[in-house]
């Protein structure tokens, strides 16, 4: 069949047949695409839907985190406040001048004589904890009651201190005072703490 015969048959056919034939010819490219690329397009569509769902889940998770953000910020602020308070109690470095000034004031106030004040080397008693200790050997001369008040005030100083190894020696003659209260020589180890 030649092209002219086909054209003649087309012209002689009924109008409905011609419309059907034109519709069929119009559908041929779509059917060709469907049969040749349909599976790939369906796979791409499924992948796009999966990507949309994944991104939606990420969005919901991010939305949840944003909702939790004010509570986390409040908690962070609270932790920073606690850290600042802890740094006041446990400073980053030991101010020996301040310690000596405090001890001198206590010495005058409580009428105690500090005979020996020997700082030692800093060390970290426990490697898992982030603080260091500095031992200071003290020798005091005073009556027992004043010595105990001095040591009590010492451990209640604003910076964190601790007293260990308190040993009371024999009473010594206090020629200057000539009082009835015996003066004891007391040795102790003052522990100063610092953060790292």
Coordinates of N, CA and C in Angstrom, one line a residue:
X1 N 0.8 -1.2 0.0 CA 0.0 0.0 0.0 C 0.9 1.2 0.0
X2 N 0.4 2.1 -0.8 CA 1.2 3.3 -0.9 C 0.5 4.4 -0.1
X3 N 1.3 5.4 0.1 CA 0.8 6.5 0.9 C -0.5 7.1 0.4
X4 N -0.6 7.2 -1.0 CA -1.8 7.8 -1.6 C -3.0 6.9 -1.3
X5 N -2.8 5.6 -1.4 CA -4.0 4.7 -1.1 C -4.4 4.9 0.4
X6 N -3.5 5.1 1.3 CA -3.8 5.3 2.7 C -4.6 6.6 2.9
X7 N -4.1 7.6 2.2 CA -4.8 8.9 2.3 C -6.2 8.8 1.8
X8 N -6.4 8.1 0.7 CA -7.7 8.0 0.1 C -8.6 7.2 1.0
X9 N -8.1 6.1 1.6 CA -8.9 5.4 2.6 C -9.3 6.2 3.8
X10 N -8.4 7.1 4.2 CA -8.7 7.9 5.3 C -9.8 8.9 5.0
X11 N -9.7 9.5 3.8 CA -10.7 10.5 3.4 C -12.1 9.9 3.2
X12 N -12.1 8.6 2.7 CA -13.4 8.0 2.4 C -14.0 7.4 3.7
X13 N -13.2 7.2 4.8 CA -13.8 6.6 6.0 C -14.7 7.6 6.7
X14 N -15.5 7.1 7.6 CA -16.5 7.9 8.3 C -15.7 8.9 9.3
X15 N -16.4 9.9 9.6 CA -15.9 10.9 10.4 C -15.4 10.4 11.8
X16 N -16.2 9.5 12.4 CA -15.8 8.9 13.7 C -14.6 8.1 13.6
X17 N -14.4 7.4 12.5 CA -13.2 6.6 12.3 C -12.0 7.5 12.2
X18 N -12.2 8.6 11.5 CA -11.0 9.5 11.3 C -10.6 10.1 12.7
X19 N -11.6 10.5 13.5 CA -11.2 11.0 14.8 C -10.5 10.0 15.7
X20 N -11.0 8.7 15.6 CA -10.4 7.7 16.4 C -9.0 7.4 15.9
X21 N -8.8 7.4 14.6 CA -7.5 7.2 14.1 C -6.5 8.4 14.5
X22 N -7.0 9.6 14.5 CA -6.2 10.7 14.9 C -5.9 10.6 16.4
X23 N -6.9 10.2 17.2 CA -6.6 10.0 18.7 C -5.6 9.0 18.9
X24 N -5.7 7.8 18.2 CA -4.8 6.8 18.3 C -3.4 7.2 18.0
X25 N -3.2 8.0 16.9 CA -1.9 8.5 16.5 C -1.4 9.4 17.6
X26 N -2.3 10.2 18.2 CA -1.9 11.1 19.2 C -1.4 10.4 20.5
X27 N -2.0 9.2 20.7 CA -1.6 8.5 21.9 C -0.3 7.6 21.7
X28 N 0.1 7.4 20.5 CA 1.3 6.6 20.2 C 2.5 7.1 20.9
X29 N 2.9 8.4 20.9 CA 4.1 8.9 21.6 C 4.0 8.6 23.1
X30 N 2.8 8.8 23.7 CA 2.6 8.6 25.1 C 2.8 7.1 25.4
X31 N 2.2 6.3 24.6 CA 2.3 4.8 24.8 C 3.8 4.4 24.6
X32 N 4.4 4.9 23.7 CA 5.8 4.6 23.4 C 6.7 5.0 24.7
X33 N 6.4 6.2 25.2 CA 7.1 6.7 26.4 C 6.8 5.7 27.6
X34 N 5.5 5.4 27.7 CA 5.1 4.5 28.8 C 5.8 3.2 28.8
X35 N 5.8 2.6 27.6 CA 6.4 1.2 27.5 C 7.9 1.3 27.6
X36 N 8.6 2.3 27.0 CA 10.0 2.3 27.0 C 10.6 2.9 28.2
X37 N 10.0 4.0 28.8 CA 10.6 4.6 30.0 C 9.7 4.6 31.2
X38 N 8.7 3.9 31.2 CA 7.7 3.8 32.3 C 8.3 3.3 33.6
X39 N 9.1 2.2 33.5 CA 9.6 1.7 34.7 C 10.7 2.6 35.3
X40 N 11.5 3.2 34.5 CA 12.5 4.2 35.0 C 11.8 5.4 35.7
X41 N 10.8 5.9 35.0 CA 10.0 7.0 35.6 C 9.3 6.6 36.8
X42 N 8.8 5.4 36.9 CA 8.1 5.0 38.1 C 9.1 4.9 39.3
X43 N 10.3 4.3 39.0 CA 11.4 4.2 40.0 C 11.8 5.6 40.5
X44 N 11.9 6.6 39.5 CA 12.3 7.9 39.9 C 11.2 8.6 40.8
X45 N 9.9 8.3 40.4 CA 8.8 8.8 41.2 C 8.9 8.3 42.7
X46 N 9.1 6.9 42.8 CA 9.2 6.3 44.1 C 10.3 6.9 44.9
X47 N 11.5 7.0 44.2 CA 12.6 7.6 44.9 C 12.4 9.0 45.4
X48 N 11.7 9.8 44.5 CA 11.4 11.2 44.9 C 10.4 11.2 46.1
X49 N 9.4 10.3 46.2 CA 8.5 10.2 47.3 C 9.3 9.8 48.6
X50 N 10.2 8.9 48.4 CA 11.0 8.5 49.6 C 11.9 9.6 50.1
X51 N 12.5 10.4 49.2 CA 13.3 11.6 49.5 C 12.4 12.6 50.2
X52 N 11.2 12.8 49.8 CA 10.3 13.8 50.4 C 10.0 13.3 51.8
X53 N 9.7 12.0 52.0 CA 9.4 11.5 53.3 C 10.6 11.6 54.3
X54 N 11.8 11.3 53.7 CA 13.0 11.5 54.6 C 13.2 12.9 55.0
X55 N 13.1 13.8 54.0 CA 13.3 15.2 54.4 C 12.2 15.7 55.3
X56 N 11.0 15.2 55.2 CA 9.9 15.6 56.1 C 10.2 15.1 57.5
X57 N 10.8 13.9 57.6 CA 11.2 13.4 59.0 C 12.3 14.3 59.6
X58 N 13.3 14.6 58.7 CA 14.4 15.5 59.2 C 13.8 16.9 59.6
X59 N 12.8 17.4 58.9 CA 12.2 18.6 59.2 C 11.5 18.5 60.6
X60 N 10.8 17.4 60.8 CA 10.1 17.2 62.1 C 11.1 17.1 63.2
X61 N 12.2 16.4 63.0 CA 13.2 16.3 64.0 C 13.8 17.6 64.4
X62 N 14.1 18.4 63.3 CA 14.6 19.7 63.6 C 13.6 20.6 64.3
X63 N 12.3 20.5 63.9 CA 11.3 21.2 64.5 C 11.2 20.9 66.0
X64 N 11.4 19.6 66.3 CA 11.3 19.2 67.7 C 12.5 19.8 68.5
X65 N 13.7 19.8 67.9 CA 14.9 20.3 68.5 C 14.7 21.8 68.7
X66 N 14.1 22.5 67.8 CA 13.9 23.9 68.0 C 12.9 24.2 69.1
X67 N 11.9 23.3 69.3 CA 11.0 23.4 70.4 C 11.7 23.2 71.8
X68 N 12.7 22.3 71.8 CA 13.5 22.1 73.0 C 14.5 23.1 73.3
X69 N 14.8 24.0 72.3 CA 15.9 24.9 72.4 C 15.8 25.9 73.6
X70 N 14.6 26.5 73.9 CA 14.5 27.3 75.1 C 14.9 26.6 76.4
X71 N 14.4 25.4 76.5 CA 14.7 24.6 77.7 C 16.2 24.4 77.8
X72 N 16.8 24.0 76.7 CA 18.3 23.8 76.7 C 19.0 25.0 77.0
X73 N 18.6 26.2 76.5 CA 19.3 27.4 76.7 C 19.2 27.8 78.2
X74 N 18.0 27.5 78.8 CA 17.8 27.8 80.2 C 18.7 26.9 81.1
X75 N 18.8 25.6 80.6 CA 19.7 24.7 81.4 C 21.2 25.1 81.2
X76 N 21.6 25.6 80.0 CA 22.9 26.0 79.8 C 23.2 27.2 80.6
X77 N 22.3 28.2 80.7 CA 22.5 29.3 81.6 C 22.7 28.9 83.0
X78 N 21.9 28.0 83.5 CA 21.9 27.5 84.9 C 23.3 26.9 85.1
X79 N 23.8 26.1 84.2 CA 25.1 25.4 84.3 C 26.2 26.4 84.4
X80 N 26.1 27.4 83.5 CA 27.1 28.5 83.5 C 27.2 29.2 84.8
X81 N 26.0 29.5 85.4 CA 25.9 30.2 86.7 C 26.6 29.3 87.8
X82 N 26.3 28.0 87.7 CA 26.9 27.1 88.7 C 28.4 27.0 88.5
X83 N 28.8 27.1 87.3 CA 30.3 27.0 87.0 C 30.9 28.3 87.5
X84 N 30.3 29.5 87.4 CA 30.9 30.7 87.9 C 30.9 30.7 89.4
X85 N 29.9 30.1 90.1 CA 29.9 30.0 91.5 C 31.0 29.0 92.0
X86 N 31.2 27.9 91.2 CA 32.2 27.0 91.5 C 33.6 27.6 91.4
X87 N 33.8 28.4 90.3 CA 35.1 29.0 90.1 C 35.4 30.0 91.3
X88 N 34.4 30.6 91.9 CA 34.6 31.5 93.0 C 35.1 30.7 94.2
X89 N 34.5 29.5 94.4 CA 34.9 28.6 95.5 C 36.2 27.9 95.2
X90 N 36.3 27.4 94.0 CA 37.5 26.7 93.6 C 38.2 27.4 92.4
X91 N 39.0 28.4 92.7 CA 39.6 29.3 91.7 C 40.6 28.5 90.8
X92 N 40.9 29.2 89.6 CA 41.8 28.6 88.6 C 43.2 28.7 89.1
X93 N 43.5 29.6 90.0 CA 44.9 29.6 90.5 C 44.8 30.1 92.0
X94 N 45.9 29.8 92.7 CA 45.9 30.1 94.1 C 46.6 31.4 94.3
X95 N 45.9 32.4 94.9 CA 46.4 33.7 95.2 C 47.1 33.6 96.5
X96 N 48.4 33.4 96.6 CA 49.1 33.2 97.8 C 49.1 34.5 98.6
X97 N 49.2 35.7 97.9 CA 49.1 37.0 98.7 C 47.8 37.1 99.5
X98 N 46.7 36.7 98.8 CA 45.4 36.8 99.5 C 45.3 35.8 100.7
X99 N 45.9 34.6 100.5 CA 45.9 33.6 101.6 C 46.7 34.2 102.8
X100 N 47.9 34.7 102.5 CA 48.8 35.3 103.5 C 48.1 36.4 104.2
X101 N 47.5 37.3 103.5 CA 46.8 38.4 104.1 C 45.6 37.9 105.0
X102 N 44.9 36.9 104.6 CA 43.8 36.4 105.4 C 44.4 35.7 106.7
X103 N 45.5 35.0 106.5 CA 46.1 34.4 107.7 C 46.7 35.4 108.7
X104 N 47.3 36.5 108.1 CA 47.8 37.6 109.0 C 46.7 38.2 109.7
X105 N 45.5 38.5 109.1 CA 44.4 39.1 109.8 C 43.9 38.2 110.9
X106 N 43.8 36.8 110.6 CA 43.3 35.9 111.6 C 44.4 35.8 112.8
X107 N 45.6 35.9 112.4 CA 46.7 35.8 113.4 C 46.6 37.0 114.4
X108 N 46.3 38.2 113.9 CA 46.2 39.4 114.8 C 44.9 39.3 115.6
X109 N 43.8 38.9 114.9 CA 42.5 38.9 115.5 C 42.4 37.9 116.7
X110 N 43.0 36.7 116.5 CA 42.8 35.7 117.5 C 44.1 35.5 118.4
X111 N 45.0 36.4 118.2 CA 46.3 36.4 119.0 C 47.0 35.0 118.9
X112 N 47.2 34.6 117.7 CA 47.9 33.4 117.4 C 49.2 33.8 116.7
X113 N 50.3 33.1 117.0 CA 51.5 33.3 116.3 C 51.8 32.2 115.3
X114 N 52.0 32.6 114.0 CA 52.4 31.6 113.0 C 53.9 31.6 112.9
X115 N 54.4 30.5 113.3 CA 55.9 30.3 113.4 C 56.4 29.8 112.0
X116 N 55.6 29.0 111.3 CA 56.1 28.4 110.1 C 55.0 28.4 109.1
X117 N 55.3 28.8 107.9 CA 54.3 28.8 106.8 C 55.1 28.3 105.5
X118 N 55.1 27.0 105.2 CA 55.9 26.5 104.1 C 55.0 25.8 103.0
X119 N 54.8 26.5 101.9 CA 54.0 25.9 100.8 C 54.8 24.8 100.2
X120 N 54.0 23.7 99.8 CA 54.6 22.6 99.0 C 54.3 22.7 97.6
X121 N 54.5 21.6 96.8 CA 54.3 21.5 95.4 C 52.8 21.1 95.2
X122 N 52.2 21.7 94.1 CA 50.9 21.3 93.7 C 50.9 19.9 93.2
X123 N 49.8 19.1 93.5 CA 49.7 17.8 92.9 C 48.2 17.5 92.7
X124 N 48.0 16.5 91.8 CA 46.6 16.1 91.5 C 46.4 14.8 92.2
X125 N 45.6 14.7 93.2 CA 45.4 13.5 94.0 C 44.7 12.4 93.2
X126 N 43.8 12.8 92.3 CA 43.0 11.9 91.5 C 43.0 12.4 90.1
X127 N 43.5 11.6 89.1 CA 43.6 12.1 87.8 C 42.2 12.2 87.1
X128 N 41.2 11.5 87.6 CA 39.9 11.7 87.0 C 39.2 12.9 87.4
X129 N 39.6 13.6 88.5 CA 39.0 14.8 89.0 C 39.8 16.0 88.6
X130 N 39.2 17.1 88.2 CA 39.9 18.2 87.7 C 40.1 19.3 88.7
X131 N 41.0 18.9 89.7 CA 41.4 19.9 90.7 C 42.8 19.5 91.2
X132 N 43.5 20.4 91.7 CA 44.8 20.2 92.3 C 44.8 20.6 93.8
X133 N 45.7 20.0 94.5 CA 45.9 20.4 95.9 C 47.3 21.0 96.1
X134 N 47.4 22.0 97.0 CA 48.7 22.5 97.4 C 48.8 22.5 98.9
X135 N 49.7 21.6 99.4 CA 49.8 21.6 100.8 C 50.7 22.7 101.4
X136 N 50.3 23.2 102.5 CA 51.1 24.2 103.2 C 51.3 23.8 104.7
X137 N 52.6 23.6 105.1 CA 52.9 23.2 106.4 C 52.8 24.4 107.3
X138 N 52.0 24.3 108.4 CA 51.9 25.4 109.4 C 52.3 25.0 110.7
X139 N 53.0 25.9 111.4 CA 53.3 25.7 112.9 C 52.8 26.9 113.6
X140 N 51.9 26.7 114.6 CA 51.3 27.8 115.3 C 51.7 27.8 116.8
X141 N 51.7 28.9 117.4 CA 51.9 29.0 118.9 C 50.8 29.8 119.4
X142 N 50.0 29.2 120.3 CA 48.8 29.9 120.9 C 48.2 28.9 121.9
X143 N 47.4 29.5 122.8 CA 46.6 28.6 123.7 C 45.7 27.7 122.9
X144 N 45.3 26.6 123.5 CA 44.5 25.6 122.8 C 43.2 26.2 122.2
X145 N 42.5 27.0 123.0 CA 41.2 27.6 122.5 C 41.4 28.5 121.3
X146 N 42.4 29.3 121.4 CA 42.7 30.2 120.2 C 43.2 29.4 119.0
X147 N 43.9 28.4 119.2 CA 44.4 27.6 118.1 C 43.2 26.9 117.4
X148 N 42.3 26.4 118.2 CA 41.1 25.8 117.6 C 40.2 26.8 116.9
X149 N 40.0 28.0 117.4 CA 39.3 29.1 116.7 C 40.0 29.4 115.4
X150 N 41.3 29.5 115.5 CA 42.1 29.9 114.3 C 41.9 28.8 113.2
X151 N 42.0 27.5 113.6 CA 41.8 26.4 112.6 C 40.4 26.4 112.1
X152 N 39.4 26.7 113.0 CA 38.0 26.7 112.5 C 37.8 27.8 111.5
X153 N 38.3 29.0 111.8 CA 38.1 30.1 110.9 C 38.9 29.9 109.6
X154 N 40.0 29.1 109.7 CA 40.8 28.8 108.5 C 40.0 28.0 107.5
X155 N 39.3 27.0 108.0 CA 38.6 26.1 107.1 C 37.3 26.7 106.6
X156 N 36.9 27.8 107.2 CA 35.7 28.5 106.7 C 36.0 29.8 106.0
X157 N 37.2 29.8 105.5 CA 37.6 31.0 104.6 C 36.8 30.9 103.3
X158 N 36.7 32.1 102.6 CA 36.0 32.0 101.3 C 36.5 31.1 100.3
X159 N 37.9 31.0 100.2 CA 38.4 30.1 99.2 C 38.5 28.7 99.9
X160 N 38.4 27.7 99.1 CA 38.3 26.3 99.6 C 39.6 25.9 100.3
X161 N 39.6 25.6 101.6 CA 40.7 25.1 102.3 C 40.3 24.0 103.2
X162 N 41.3 23.2 103.6 CA 41.1 22.0 104.4 C 42.3 21.9 105.3
X163 N 42.1 21.4 106.5 CA 43.3 21.2 107.4 C 43.4 19.7 107.7
X164 N 44.6 19.2 107.6 CA 44.9 17.8 107.9 C 46.1 17.7 108.9
X165 N 46.2 16.5 109.4 CA 47.4 16.2 110.3 C 47.7 17.2 111.4
X166 N 46.6 17.5 112.1 CA 46.8 18.4 113.3 C 47.5 17.7 114.4
X167 N 48.6 18.2 114.9 CA 49.3 17.6 116.0 C 49.7 18.7 117.0
X168 N 49.3 18.4 118.3 CA 49.6 19.3 119.3 C 50.9 18.9 120.0
X169 N 51.8 19.9 120.2 CA 53.0 19.6 120.9 C 52.9 19.9 122.4
X170 N 54.1 19.9 123.0 CA 54.1 20.3 124.4 C 53.9 21.8 124.6
X171 N 53.5 22.2 125.8 CA 53.3 23.6 126.0 C 54.7 24.2 126.1
X172 N 54.7 25.5 125.7 CA 56.0 26.2 125.7 C 55.8 27.4 126.6
X173 N 56.9 27.9 127.3 CA 56.8 29.0 128.2 C 56.6 30.3 127.3
X174 N 55.6 31.0 127.7 CA 55.4 32.3 127.0 C 55.9 33.4 127.9
X175 N 57.1 33.8 127.8 CA 57.7 34.8 128.7 C 57.1 36.1 128.6
X176 N 56.7 36.4 127.4 CA 56.2 37.8 127.2 C 54.8 38.0 127.9
X177 N 54.0 37.0 127.9 CA 52.6 37.2 128.5 C 52.6 36.9 129.9
X178 N 53.3 35.9 130.4 CA 53.2 35.5 131.8 C 51.8 35.1 132.2
X179 N 51.0 34.5 131.3 CA 49.7 34.2 131.6 C 49.6 32.7 132.2
X180 N 48.4 32.5 132.7 CA 48.2 31.1 133.3 C 47.9 30.1 132.2
X181 N 47.4 30.6 131.0 CA 47.1 29.7 130.0 C 48.3 29.1 129.3
X182 N 48.5 27.8 129.2 CA 49.7 27.3 128.5 C 49.6 27.5 127.0
X183 N 50.7 27.8 126.4 CA 50.8 28.0 125.0 C 51.3 26.7 124.4
X184 N 50.5 26.2 123.4 CA 50.9 25.0 122.7 C 51.5 25.3 121.3
X185 N 52.4 24.5 121.0 CA 52.9 24.5 119.6 C 52.2 23.5 118.8
X186 N 51.4 23.9 117.8 CA 50.6 23.1 117.0 C 51.1 23.1 115.5
X187 N 51.2 21.8 115.0 CA 51.6 21.7 113.6 C 50.4 21.2 112.8
X188 N 50.2 21.7 111.6 CA 49.0 21.2 110.8 C 49.4 21.4 109.3
X189 N 48.7 20.7 108.5 CA 48.9 20.8 107.1 C 47.6 21.4 106.5
X190 N 47.8 22.6 106.0 CA 46.7 23.4 105.3 C 46.7 22.9 103.8
X191 N 45.6 22.5 103.3 CA 45.4 22.1 101.9 C 44.6 23.2 101.2
X192 N 45.3 23.8 100.2 CA 44.6 24.7 99.3 C 44.2 24.0 98.0
X193 N 43.0 24.3 97.5 CA 42.5 23.7 96.3 C 42.4 24.7 95.2
X194 N 42.7 24.2 94.0 CA 42.5 25.0 92.8 C 41.9 24.1 91.7
X195 N 41.1 24.8 90.8 CA 40.6 24.1 89.7 C 41.6 24.0 88.5
X196 N 41.3 23.2 87.5 CA 42.2 23.1 86.4 C 41.6 23.5 85.1

